[in-house]
CSV table of C-alpha atoms and ligand atoms in Angstrom, one decimal:
chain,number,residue,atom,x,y,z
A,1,UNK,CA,16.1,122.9,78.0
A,2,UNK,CA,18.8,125.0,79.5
A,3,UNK,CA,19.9,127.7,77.7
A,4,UNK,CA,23.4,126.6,77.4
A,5,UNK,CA,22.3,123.2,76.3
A,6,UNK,CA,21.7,121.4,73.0
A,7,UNK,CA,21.3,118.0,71.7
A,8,UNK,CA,24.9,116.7,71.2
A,9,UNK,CA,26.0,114.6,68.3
A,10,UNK,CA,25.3,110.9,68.2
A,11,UNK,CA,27.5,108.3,67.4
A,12,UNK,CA,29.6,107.3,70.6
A,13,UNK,CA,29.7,103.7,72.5
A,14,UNK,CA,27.7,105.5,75.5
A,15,UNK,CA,24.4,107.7,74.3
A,16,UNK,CA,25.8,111.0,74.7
A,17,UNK,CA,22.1,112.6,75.8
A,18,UNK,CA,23.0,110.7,79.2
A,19,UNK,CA,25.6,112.9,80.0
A,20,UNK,CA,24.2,116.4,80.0
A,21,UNK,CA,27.1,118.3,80.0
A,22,UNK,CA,27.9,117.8,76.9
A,23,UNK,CA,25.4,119.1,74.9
A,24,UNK,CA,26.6,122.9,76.9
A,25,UNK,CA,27.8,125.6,74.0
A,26,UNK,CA,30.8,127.1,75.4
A,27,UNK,CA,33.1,130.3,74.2
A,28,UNK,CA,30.5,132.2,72.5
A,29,UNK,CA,28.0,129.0,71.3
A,30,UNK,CA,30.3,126.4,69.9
A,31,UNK,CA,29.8,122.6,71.0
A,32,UNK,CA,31.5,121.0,73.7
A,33,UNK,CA,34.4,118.5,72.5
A,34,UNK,CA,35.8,117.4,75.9
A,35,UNK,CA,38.7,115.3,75.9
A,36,UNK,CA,39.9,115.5,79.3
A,37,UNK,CA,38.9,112.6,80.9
A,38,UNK,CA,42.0,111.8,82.1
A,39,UNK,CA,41.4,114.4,84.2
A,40,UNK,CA,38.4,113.5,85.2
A,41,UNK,CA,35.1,112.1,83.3
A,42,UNK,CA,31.8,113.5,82.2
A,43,UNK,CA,29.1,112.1,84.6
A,44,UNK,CA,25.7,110.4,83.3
A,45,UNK,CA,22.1,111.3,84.6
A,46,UNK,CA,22.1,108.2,86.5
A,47,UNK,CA,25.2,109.0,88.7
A,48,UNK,CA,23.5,112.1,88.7
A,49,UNK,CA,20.2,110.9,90.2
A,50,UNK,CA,21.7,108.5,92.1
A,51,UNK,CA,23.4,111.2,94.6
A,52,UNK,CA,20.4,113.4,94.8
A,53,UNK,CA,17.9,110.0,95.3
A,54,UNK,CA,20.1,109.8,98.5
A,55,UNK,CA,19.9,112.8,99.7
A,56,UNK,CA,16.3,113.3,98.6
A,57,UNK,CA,15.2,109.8,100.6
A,58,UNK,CA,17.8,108.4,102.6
A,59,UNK,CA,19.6,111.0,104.1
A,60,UNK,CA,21.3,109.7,107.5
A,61,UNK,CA,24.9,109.1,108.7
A,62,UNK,CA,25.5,105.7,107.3
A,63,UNK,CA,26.8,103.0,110.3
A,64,UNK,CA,24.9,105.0,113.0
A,65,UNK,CA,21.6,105.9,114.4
A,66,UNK,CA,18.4,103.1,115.3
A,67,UNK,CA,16.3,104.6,112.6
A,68,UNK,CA,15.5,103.9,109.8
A,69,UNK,CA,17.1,106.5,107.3
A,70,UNK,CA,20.2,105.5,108.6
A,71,UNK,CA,19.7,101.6,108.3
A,72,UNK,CA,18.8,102.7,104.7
A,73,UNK,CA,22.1,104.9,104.2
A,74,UNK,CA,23.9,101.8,105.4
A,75,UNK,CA,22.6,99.2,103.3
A,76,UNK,CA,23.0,101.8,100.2
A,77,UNK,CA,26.6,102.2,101.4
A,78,UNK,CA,27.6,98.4,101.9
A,79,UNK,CA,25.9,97.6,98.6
A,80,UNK,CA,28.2,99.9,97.0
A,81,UNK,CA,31.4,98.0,98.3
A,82,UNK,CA,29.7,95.2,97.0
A,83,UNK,CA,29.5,96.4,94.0
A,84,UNK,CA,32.6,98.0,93.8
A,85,UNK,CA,34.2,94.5,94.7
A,86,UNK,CA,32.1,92.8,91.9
A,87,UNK,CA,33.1,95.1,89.4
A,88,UNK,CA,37.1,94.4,89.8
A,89,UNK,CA,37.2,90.9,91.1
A,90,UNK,CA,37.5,91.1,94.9
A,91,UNK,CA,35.8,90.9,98.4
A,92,UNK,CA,33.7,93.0,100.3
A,93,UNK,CA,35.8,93.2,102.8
A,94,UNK,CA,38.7,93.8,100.5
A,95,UNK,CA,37.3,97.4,99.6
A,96,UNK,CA,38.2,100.3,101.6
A,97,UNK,CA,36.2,103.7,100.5
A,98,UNK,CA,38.9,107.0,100.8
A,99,UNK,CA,38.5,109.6,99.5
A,100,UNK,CA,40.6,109.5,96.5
A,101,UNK,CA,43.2,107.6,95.2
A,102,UNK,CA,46.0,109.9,96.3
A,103,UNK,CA,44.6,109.3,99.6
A,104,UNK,CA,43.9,105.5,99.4
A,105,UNK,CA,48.9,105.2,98.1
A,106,UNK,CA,48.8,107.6,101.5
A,107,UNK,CA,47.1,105.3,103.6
A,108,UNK,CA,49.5,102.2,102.3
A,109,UNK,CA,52.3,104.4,103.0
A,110,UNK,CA,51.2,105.7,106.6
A,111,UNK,CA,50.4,102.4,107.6
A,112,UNK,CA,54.1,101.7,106.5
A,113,UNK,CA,55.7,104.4,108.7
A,114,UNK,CA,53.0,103.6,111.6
A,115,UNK,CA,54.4,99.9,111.4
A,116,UNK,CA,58.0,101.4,111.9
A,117,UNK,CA,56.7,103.7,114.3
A,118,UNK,CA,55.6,101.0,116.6
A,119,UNK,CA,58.8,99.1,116.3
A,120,UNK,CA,56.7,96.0,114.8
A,121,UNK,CA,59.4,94.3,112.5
A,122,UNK,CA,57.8,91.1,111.9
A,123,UNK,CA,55.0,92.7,110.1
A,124,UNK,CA,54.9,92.7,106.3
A,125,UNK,CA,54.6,96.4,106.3
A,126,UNK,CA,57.8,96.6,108.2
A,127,UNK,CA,60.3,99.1,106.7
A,128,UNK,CA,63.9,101.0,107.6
A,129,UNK,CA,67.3,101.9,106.6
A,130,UNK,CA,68.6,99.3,104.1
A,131,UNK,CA,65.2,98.5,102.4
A,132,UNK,CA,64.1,99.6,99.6
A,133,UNK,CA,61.0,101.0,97.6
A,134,UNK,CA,60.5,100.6,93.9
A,135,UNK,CA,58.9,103.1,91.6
A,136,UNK,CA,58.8,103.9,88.2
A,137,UNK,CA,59.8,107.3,85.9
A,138,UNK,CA,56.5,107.5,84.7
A,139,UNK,CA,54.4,107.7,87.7
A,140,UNK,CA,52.0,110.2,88.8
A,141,UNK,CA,53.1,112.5,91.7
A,142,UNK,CA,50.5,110.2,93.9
A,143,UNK,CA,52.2,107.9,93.2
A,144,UNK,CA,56.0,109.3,93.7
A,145,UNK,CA,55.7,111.8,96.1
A,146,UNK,CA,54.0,109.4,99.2
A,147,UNK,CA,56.8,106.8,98.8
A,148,UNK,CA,59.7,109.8,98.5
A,149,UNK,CA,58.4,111.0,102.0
A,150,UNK,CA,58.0,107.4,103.7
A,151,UNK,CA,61.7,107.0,102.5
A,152,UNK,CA,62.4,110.3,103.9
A,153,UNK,CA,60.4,109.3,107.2
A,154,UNK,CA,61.7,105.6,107.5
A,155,UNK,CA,65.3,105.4,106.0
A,156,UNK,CA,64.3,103.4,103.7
A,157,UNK,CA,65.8,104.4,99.6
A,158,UNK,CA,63.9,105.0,96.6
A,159,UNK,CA,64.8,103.6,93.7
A,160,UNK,CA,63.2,104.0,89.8
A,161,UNK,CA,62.7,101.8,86.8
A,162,UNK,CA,63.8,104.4,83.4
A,163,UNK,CA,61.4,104.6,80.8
A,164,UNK,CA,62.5,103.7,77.0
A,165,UNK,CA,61.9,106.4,74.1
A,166,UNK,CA,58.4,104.5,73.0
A,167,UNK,CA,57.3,105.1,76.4
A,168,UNK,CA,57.3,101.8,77.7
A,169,UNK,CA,59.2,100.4,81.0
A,170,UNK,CA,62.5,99.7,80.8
A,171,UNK,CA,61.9,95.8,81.3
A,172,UNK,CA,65.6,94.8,81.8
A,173,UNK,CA,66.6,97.4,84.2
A,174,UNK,CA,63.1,96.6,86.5
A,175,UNK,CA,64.7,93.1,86.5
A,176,UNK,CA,68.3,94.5,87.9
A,177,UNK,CA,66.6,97.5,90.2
A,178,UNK,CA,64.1,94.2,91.6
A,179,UNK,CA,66.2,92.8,94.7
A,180,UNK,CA,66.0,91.0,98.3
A,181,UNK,CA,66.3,94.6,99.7
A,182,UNK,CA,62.5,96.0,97.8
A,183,UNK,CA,60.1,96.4,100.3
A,184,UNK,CA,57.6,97.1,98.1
A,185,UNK,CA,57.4,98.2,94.2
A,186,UNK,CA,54.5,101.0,93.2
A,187,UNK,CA,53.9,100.6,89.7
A,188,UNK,CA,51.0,102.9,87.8
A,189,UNK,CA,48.8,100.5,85.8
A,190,UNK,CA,48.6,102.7,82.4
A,191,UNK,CA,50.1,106.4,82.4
A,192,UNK,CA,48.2,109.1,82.6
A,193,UNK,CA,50.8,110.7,79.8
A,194,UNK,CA,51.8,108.2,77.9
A,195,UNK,CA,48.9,105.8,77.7
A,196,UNK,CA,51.2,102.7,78.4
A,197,UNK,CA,49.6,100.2,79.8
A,198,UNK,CA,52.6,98.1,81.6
A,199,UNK,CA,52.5,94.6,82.3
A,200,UNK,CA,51.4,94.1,86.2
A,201,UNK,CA,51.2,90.7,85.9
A,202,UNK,CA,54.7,89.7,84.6
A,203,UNK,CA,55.5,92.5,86.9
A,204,UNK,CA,53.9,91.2,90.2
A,205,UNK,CA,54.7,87.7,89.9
A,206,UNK,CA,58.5,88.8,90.2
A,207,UNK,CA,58.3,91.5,92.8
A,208,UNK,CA,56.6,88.8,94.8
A,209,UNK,CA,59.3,86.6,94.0
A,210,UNK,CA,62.2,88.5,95.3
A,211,UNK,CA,59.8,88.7,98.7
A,212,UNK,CA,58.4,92.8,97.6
A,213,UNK,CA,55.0,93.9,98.7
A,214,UNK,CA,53.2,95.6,95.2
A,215,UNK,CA,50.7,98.7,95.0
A,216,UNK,CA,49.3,99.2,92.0
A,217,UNK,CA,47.8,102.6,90.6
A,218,UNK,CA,44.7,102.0,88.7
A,219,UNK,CA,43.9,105.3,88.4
A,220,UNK,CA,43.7,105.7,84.5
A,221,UNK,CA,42.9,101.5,84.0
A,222,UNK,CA,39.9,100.8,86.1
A,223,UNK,CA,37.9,103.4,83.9
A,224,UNK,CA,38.9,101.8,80.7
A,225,UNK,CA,39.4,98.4,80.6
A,226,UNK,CA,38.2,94.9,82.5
A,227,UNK,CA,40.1,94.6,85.7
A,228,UNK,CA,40.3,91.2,87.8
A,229,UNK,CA,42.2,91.0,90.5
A,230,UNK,CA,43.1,87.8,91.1
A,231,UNK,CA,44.7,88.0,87.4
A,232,UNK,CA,46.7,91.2,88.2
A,233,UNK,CA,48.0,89.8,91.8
A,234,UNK,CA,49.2,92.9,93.4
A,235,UNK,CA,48.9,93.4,96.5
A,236,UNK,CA,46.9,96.9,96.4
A,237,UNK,CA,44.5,98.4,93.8
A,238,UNK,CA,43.6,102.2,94.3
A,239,UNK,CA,41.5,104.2,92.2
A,240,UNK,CA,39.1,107.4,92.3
A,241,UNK,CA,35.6,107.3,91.2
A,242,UNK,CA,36.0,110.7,89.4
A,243,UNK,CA,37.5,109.3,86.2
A,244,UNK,CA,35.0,106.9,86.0
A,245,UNK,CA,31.5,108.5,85.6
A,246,UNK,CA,31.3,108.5,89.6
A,247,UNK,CA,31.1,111.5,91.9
A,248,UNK,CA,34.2,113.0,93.6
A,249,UNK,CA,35.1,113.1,96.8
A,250,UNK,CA,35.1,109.4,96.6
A,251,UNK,CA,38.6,106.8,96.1
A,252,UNK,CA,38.8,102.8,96.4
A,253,UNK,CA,41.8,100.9,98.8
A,254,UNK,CA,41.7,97.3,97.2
A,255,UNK,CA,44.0,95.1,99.3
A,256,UNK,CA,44.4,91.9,100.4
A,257,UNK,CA,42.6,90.6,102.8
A,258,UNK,CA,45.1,89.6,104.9
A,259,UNK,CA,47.6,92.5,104.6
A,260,UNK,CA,45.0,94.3,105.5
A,261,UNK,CA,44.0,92.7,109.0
A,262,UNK,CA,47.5,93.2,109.9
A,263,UNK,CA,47.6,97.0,108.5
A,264,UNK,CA,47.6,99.4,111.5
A,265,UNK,CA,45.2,102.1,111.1
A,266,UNK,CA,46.2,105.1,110.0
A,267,UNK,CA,43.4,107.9,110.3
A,268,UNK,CA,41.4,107.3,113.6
A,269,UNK,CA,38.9,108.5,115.5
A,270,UNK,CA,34.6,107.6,115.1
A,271,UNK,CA,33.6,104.2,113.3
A,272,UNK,CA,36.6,102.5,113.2
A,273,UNK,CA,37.1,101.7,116.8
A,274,UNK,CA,35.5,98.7,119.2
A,275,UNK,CA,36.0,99.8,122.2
A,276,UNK,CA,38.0,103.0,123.6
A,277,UNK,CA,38.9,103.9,126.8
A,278,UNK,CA,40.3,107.5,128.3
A,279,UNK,CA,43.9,105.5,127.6
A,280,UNK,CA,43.4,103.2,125.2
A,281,UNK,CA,41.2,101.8,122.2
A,282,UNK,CA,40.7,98.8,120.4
A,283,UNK,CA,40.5,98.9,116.5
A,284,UNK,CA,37.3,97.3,113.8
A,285,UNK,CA,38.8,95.2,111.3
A,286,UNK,CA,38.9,95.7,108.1
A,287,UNK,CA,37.7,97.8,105.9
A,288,UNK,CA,36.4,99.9,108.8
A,289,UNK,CA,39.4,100.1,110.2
A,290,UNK,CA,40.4,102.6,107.9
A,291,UNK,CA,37.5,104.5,107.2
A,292,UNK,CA,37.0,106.6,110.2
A,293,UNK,CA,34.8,109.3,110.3
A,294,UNK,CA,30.9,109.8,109.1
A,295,UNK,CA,30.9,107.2,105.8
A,296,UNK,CA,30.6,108.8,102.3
A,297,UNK,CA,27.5,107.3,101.5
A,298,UNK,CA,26.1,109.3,99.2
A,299,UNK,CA,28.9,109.5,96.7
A,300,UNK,CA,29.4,105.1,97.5
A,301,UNK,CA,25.7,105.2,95.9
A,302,UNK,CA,26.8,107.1,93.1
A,303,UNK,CA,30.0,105.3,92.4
A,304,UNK,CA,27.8,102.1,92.5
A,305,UNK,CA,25.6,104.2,89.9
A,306,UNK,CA,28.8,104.4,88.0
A,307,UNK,CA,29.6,100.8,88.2
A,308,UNK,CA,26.2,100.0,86.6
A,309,UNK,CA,26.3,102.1,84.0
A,310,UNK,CA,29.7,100.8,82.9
A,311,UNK,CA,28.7,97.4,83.3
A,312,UNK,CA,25.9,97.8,81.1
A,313,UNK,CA,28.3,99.4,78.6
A,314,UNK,CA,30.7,96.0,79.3
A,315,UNK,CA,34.3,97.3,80.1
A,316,UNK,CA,35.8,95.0,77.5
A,317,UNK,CA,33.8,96.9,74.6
A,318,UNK,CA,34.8,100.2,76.7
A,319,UNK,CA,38.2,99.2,75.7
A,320,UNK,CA,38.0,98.2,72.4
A,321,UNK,CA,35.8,101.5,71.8
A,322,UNK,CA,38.4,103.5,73.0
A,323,UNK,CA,41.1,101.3,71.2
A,324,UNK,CA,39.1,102.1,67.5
A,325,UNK,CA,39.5,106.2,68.8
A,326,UNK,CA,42.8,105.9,70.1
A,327,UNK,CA,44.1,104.2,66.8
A,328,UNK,CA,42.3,106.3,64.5
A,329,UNK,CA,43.5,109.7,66.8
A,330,UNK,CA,47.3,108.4,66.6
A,331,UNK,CA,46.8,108.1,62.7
A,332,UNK,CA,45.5,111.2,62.3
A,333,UNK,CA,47.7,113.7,64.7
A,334,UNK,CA,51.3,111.5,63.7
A,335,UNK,CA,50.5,112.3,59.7
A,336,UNK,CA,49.8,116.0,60.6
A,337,UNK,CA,54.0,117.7,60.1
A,338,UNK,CA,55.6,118.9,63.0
A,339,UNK,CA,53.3,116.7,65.8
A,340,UNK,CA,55.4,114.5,68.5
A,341,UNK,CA,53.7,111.6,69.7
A,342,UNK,CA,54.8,111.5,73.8
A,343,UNK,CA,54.5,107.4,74.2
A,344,UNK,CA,53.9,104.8,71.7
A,345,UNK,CA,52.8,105.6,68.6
A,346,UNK,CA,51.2,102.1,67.6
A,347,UNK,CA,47.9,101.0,69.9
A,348,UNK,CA,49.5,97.8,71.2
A,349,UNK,CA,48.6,97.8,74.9
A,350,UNK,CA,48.0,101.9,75.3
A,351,UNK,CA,45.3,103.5,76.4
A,352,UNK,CA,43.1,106.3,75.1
A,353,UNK,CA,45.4,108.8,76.4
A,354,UNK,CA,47.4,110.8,73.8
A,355,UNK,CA,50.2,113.4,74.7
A,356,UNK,CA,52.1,115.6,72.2
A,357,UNK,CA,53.5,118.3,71.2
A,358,UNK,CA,53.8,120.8,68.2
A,359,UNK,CA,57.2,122.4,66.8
A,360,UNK,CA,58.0,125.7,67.6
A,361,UNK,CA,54.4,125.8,69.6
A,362,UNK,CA,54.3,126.0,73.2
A,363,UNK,CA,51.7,123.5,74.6
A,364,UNK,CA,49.5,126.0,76.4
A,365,UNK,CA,49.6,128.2,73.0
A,366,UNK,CA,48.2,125.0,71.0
A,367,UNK,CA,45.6,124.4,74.5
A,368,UNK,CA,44.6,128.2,73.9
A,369,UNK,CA,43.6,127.7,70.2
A,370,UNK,CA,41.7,124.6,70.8
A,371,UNK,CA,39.9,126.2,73.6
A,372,UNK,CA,39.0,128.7,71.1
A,373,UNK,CA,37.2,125.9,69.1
A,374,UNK,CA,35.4,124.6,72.6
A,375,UNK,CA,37.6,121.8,72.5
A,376,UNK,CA,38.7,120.9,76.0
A,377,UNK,CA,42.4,119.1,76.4
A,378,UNK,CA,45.0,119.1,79.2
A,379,UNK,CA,48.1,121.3,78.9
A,380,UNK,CA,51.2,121.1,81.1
A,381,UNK,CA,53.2,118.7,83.0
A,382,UNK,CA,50.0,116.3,84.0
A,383,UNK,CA,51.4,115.7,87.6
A,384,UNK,CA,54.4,113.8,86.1
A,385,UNK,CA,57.0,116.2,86.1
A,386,UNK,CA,60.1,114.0,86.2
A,387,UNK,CA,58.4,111.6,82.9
A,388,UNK,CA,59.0,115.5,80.8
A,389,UNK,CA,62.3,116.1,82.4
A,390,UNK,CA,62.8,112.2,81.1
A,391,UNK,CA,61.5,113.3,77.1
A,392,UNK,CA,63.6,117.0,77.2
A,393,UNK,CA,60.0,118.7,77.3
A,394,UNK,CA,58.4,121.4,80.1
A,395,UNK,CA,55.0,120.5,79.2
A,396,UNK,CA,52.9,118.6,76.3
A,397,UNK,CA,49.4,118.7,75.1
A,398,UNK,CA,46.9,115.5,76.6
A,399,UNK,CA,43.8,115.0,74.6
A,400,UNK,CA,42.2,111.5,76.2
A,401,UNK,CA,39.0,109.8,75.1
A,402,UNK,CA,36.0,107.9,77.1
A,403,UNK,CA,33.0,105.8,75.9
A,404,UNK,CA,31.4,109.2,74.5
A,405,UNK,CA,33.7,110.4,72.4
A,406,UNK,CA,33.0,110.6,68.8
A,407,UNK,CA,35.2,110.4,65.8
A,408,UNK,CA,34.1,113.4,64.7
A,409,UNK,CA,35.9,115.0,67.7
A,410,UNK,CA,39.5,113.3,66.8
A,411,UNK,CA,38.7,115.3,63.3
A,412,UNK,CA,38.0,118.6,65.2
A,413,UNK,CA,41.4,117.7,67.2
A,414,UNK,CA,43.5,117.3,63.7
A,415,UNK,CA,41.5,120.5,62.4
A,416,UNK,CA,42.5,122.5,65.5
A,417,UNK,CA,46.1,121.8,65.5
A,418,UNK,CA,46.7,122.5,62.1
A,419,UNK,CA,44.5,125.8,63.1
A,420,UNK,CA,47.2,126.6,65.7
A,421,UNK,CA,50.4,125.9,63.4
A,422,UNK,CA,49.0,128.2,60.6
A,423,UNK,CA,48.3,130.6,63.1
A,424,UNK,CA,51.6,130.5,64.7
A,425,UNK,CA,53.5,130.3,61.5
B,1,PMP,N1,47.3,108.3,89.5
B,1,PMP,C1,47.1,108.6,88.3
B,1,PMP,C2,47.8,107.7,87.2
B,1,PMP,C3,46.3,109.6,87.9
B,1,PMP,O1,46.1,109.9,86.6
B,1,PMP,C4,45.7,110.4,89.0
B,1,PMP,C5,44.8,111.6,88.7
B,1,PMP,N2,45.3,112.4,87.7
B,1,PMP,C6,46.0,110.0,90.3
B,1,PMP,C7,46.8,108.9,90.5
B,1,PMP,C8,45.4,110.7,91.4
B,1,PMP,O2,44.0,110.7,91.4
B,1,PMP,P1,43.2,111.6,92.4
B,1,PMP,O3,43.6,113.0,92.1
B,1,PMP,O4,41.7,111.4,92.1
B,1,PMP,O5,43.5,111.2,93.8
């Protein structure tokens, strides 16, 4: 065994000796209580073994070459889109890899500006002065910041949906901020503060009703809960494989099929083209249309790794795992004086993602403490800066759970904050 290694505590949904990490001592032999998956997860041996199985035995530029090691990188790399189309209730051809999901909102919203560019206004991805694009308070800045600068590029104005005190969406003023003029509304499925998970289907079926094209962020869902997306009915699904057991480096573009035949491309150059000439070129359709470049087929194989893994732990008891922690956290941490709960503070449709702060603490003081106990947790504004402007704060304190997570650790959480108030008393 390594020497920063030991055998980890049992008792989680997932057995926590597949995920070697987090049996490491940390800060001078103490164990390992991560809870920042939000950030981004732990990975298993089998994602792991996956990656290196590639590049131990198929290594080859995946969609090129006659030989075999590449016919071998392609298979491996179309079997992941399979996979990764199984696993959320699409098509193959519906799923294109990025590299992220900040780059897969990008794409949508390059592919907007292109449209504009090239003066195509019968598309659907035709924008300008006068339309409009919907987003809410409590998105992530991938999900702001892309659709602030196609506004900026296009014309077009950007308009938010408030967020109530409990940290939900502000229902009645989506309904009045919805109009003819919304181009498209980007909604985040569940916040990566406030663990709200908002309604996307109630929400898509009215965007598409007032003639709105809908992106949703799945970022902080796909992980955590079964996803189908012929229930959701958005338009576009993005997620990364990082905060879900998979490698980095790799993202997911779900879209319709049709929207995305009539997408123009947005990054170009090798494997997305058909033919080219010295003055013009003719494009693949989709999803190779948009994935120029040498594929990432090594981390596709260990996303599909991921996929398998979670499957076997079945998403819907991944939920209701995390539901059992996230309960039994927000009991614990709302009884302990002086503790604010940023988001709702009851476990109907949230997500194991806890923020808060602590009177008269600043958050990274209370992060500091518990990183003094090898307990890891997220400090700051979490790339949602205007949702802390929205609850008077410059920062809170995000502890968030996955499927190995133990109770024990939502003790050691309770234990550590009350370690920081005495401390700072
Ligand atoms: N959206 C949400 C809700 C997120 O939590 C994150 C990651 N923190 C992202 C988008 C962006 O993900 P990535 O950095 O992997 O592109």
């Amino acid at each position: 065994m390594h020497p920063v290694f030991a055998p980890t505590r049992p008792g989680a949904l997932a057995d926590r000796d597949d995920f070697p990490i987090l049996g490491r001592q940390i800060r001078d032999g103490k164990s390992l209580v991560y809870l920042d998956s939000a950030a981004t997860s732990q990975k298993p041996w089998a994602v792991l073994d996956a990656e290196r199985d590639f590049y131990l035995l198929h290594n080859a530029a995946a969609h090129r070459g006659a030989h075999q090691l590449a016919e071998e990188a392609t298979e491996l790399y179309e079997e992941a889109r399979g996979a990764v189309a199984h696993f959320i209730g699409g098509h193959d051809r519906e799923v294109v890899f990025t590299r992220s999901a900040t780059e897969a909102i990008n794409l949508v919203a390059y592919a907007m500006s292109n449209t504009a560019a090239l003066g195509d206004t019968r598309s659907p991805f035709h924008i300008g002065p006068g339309d409009e694009i919907l987003v809410t308070q409590m998105e992530h800045h991938a999900n702001l910041v892309p659709w602030q600068q196609l506004a900026l590029r296009t014309g077009a104005t950007l308009r938010w949906v408030p967020v109530t005190p409990d940290g939900r969406l502000d229902e009645s003023a989506f309904d009045a901020l919805l109009t003819g003029r919304t181009r498209l509304l980007a909604v985040t499925h569940q916040s990566n503060v406030l663990g709200t998970i908002n309604p996307i289907t109630d929400l898509t079926r009215k965007a598409h009703a007032a003639g709105a094209l809908v992106l949703v962020d799945g970022a902080q869902s796909v992980a955590h809960q079964p996803v189908d997306m012929a229930a959701l009915g958005a338009d576009f699904f993005v997620f990364s494989a990082h905060k879900m057991l998979g490698p980095n480096g790799i993202g997911v573009l779900w879209g319709r099929r049709h929207l995305l035949e009539q997408m123009p491309p947005v990054m170009t150059g090798g494997s997305m083209i058909e033919t080219v000439r010295m003055d013009h070129t003719t494009f693949l359709p989709p999803p190779q249309r948009f994935e120029a470049g040498v594929p990432m087929a090594p981390q596709a194989t260990g996303l599909a790794a991921a996929i398998s893994y979670l499957t076997a732990l079945g998403m819907a008891s991944v939920h209701q795992y995390e539901a059992a922690l996230t309960t039994l956290a927000l009991e614990r941490l709302t009884a302990l004086d002086g503790v604010r709960i940023i988001g709702p503070r009851d476990g109907h449709q949230r997500g194991a993602t806890l923020s808060f702060t602590v009177d008269g603490i600043h958050p990274h003081d209370v992060g500091q403490v518990l990183d003094d106990r090898g307990i890891a947790v997220r400090t700051g504004h979490h790339c949602a800066r205007p949702l802390c402007e929205r609850f008077g704060i410059p920062a809170s304190i995000r502890a968030s759970f996955y499927v190995y997570n133990t109770t024990d650790e939502i003790d050691e959480l309770a234990d550590g904050i009350t370690q920081a108030q005495r401390f700072f008393a």
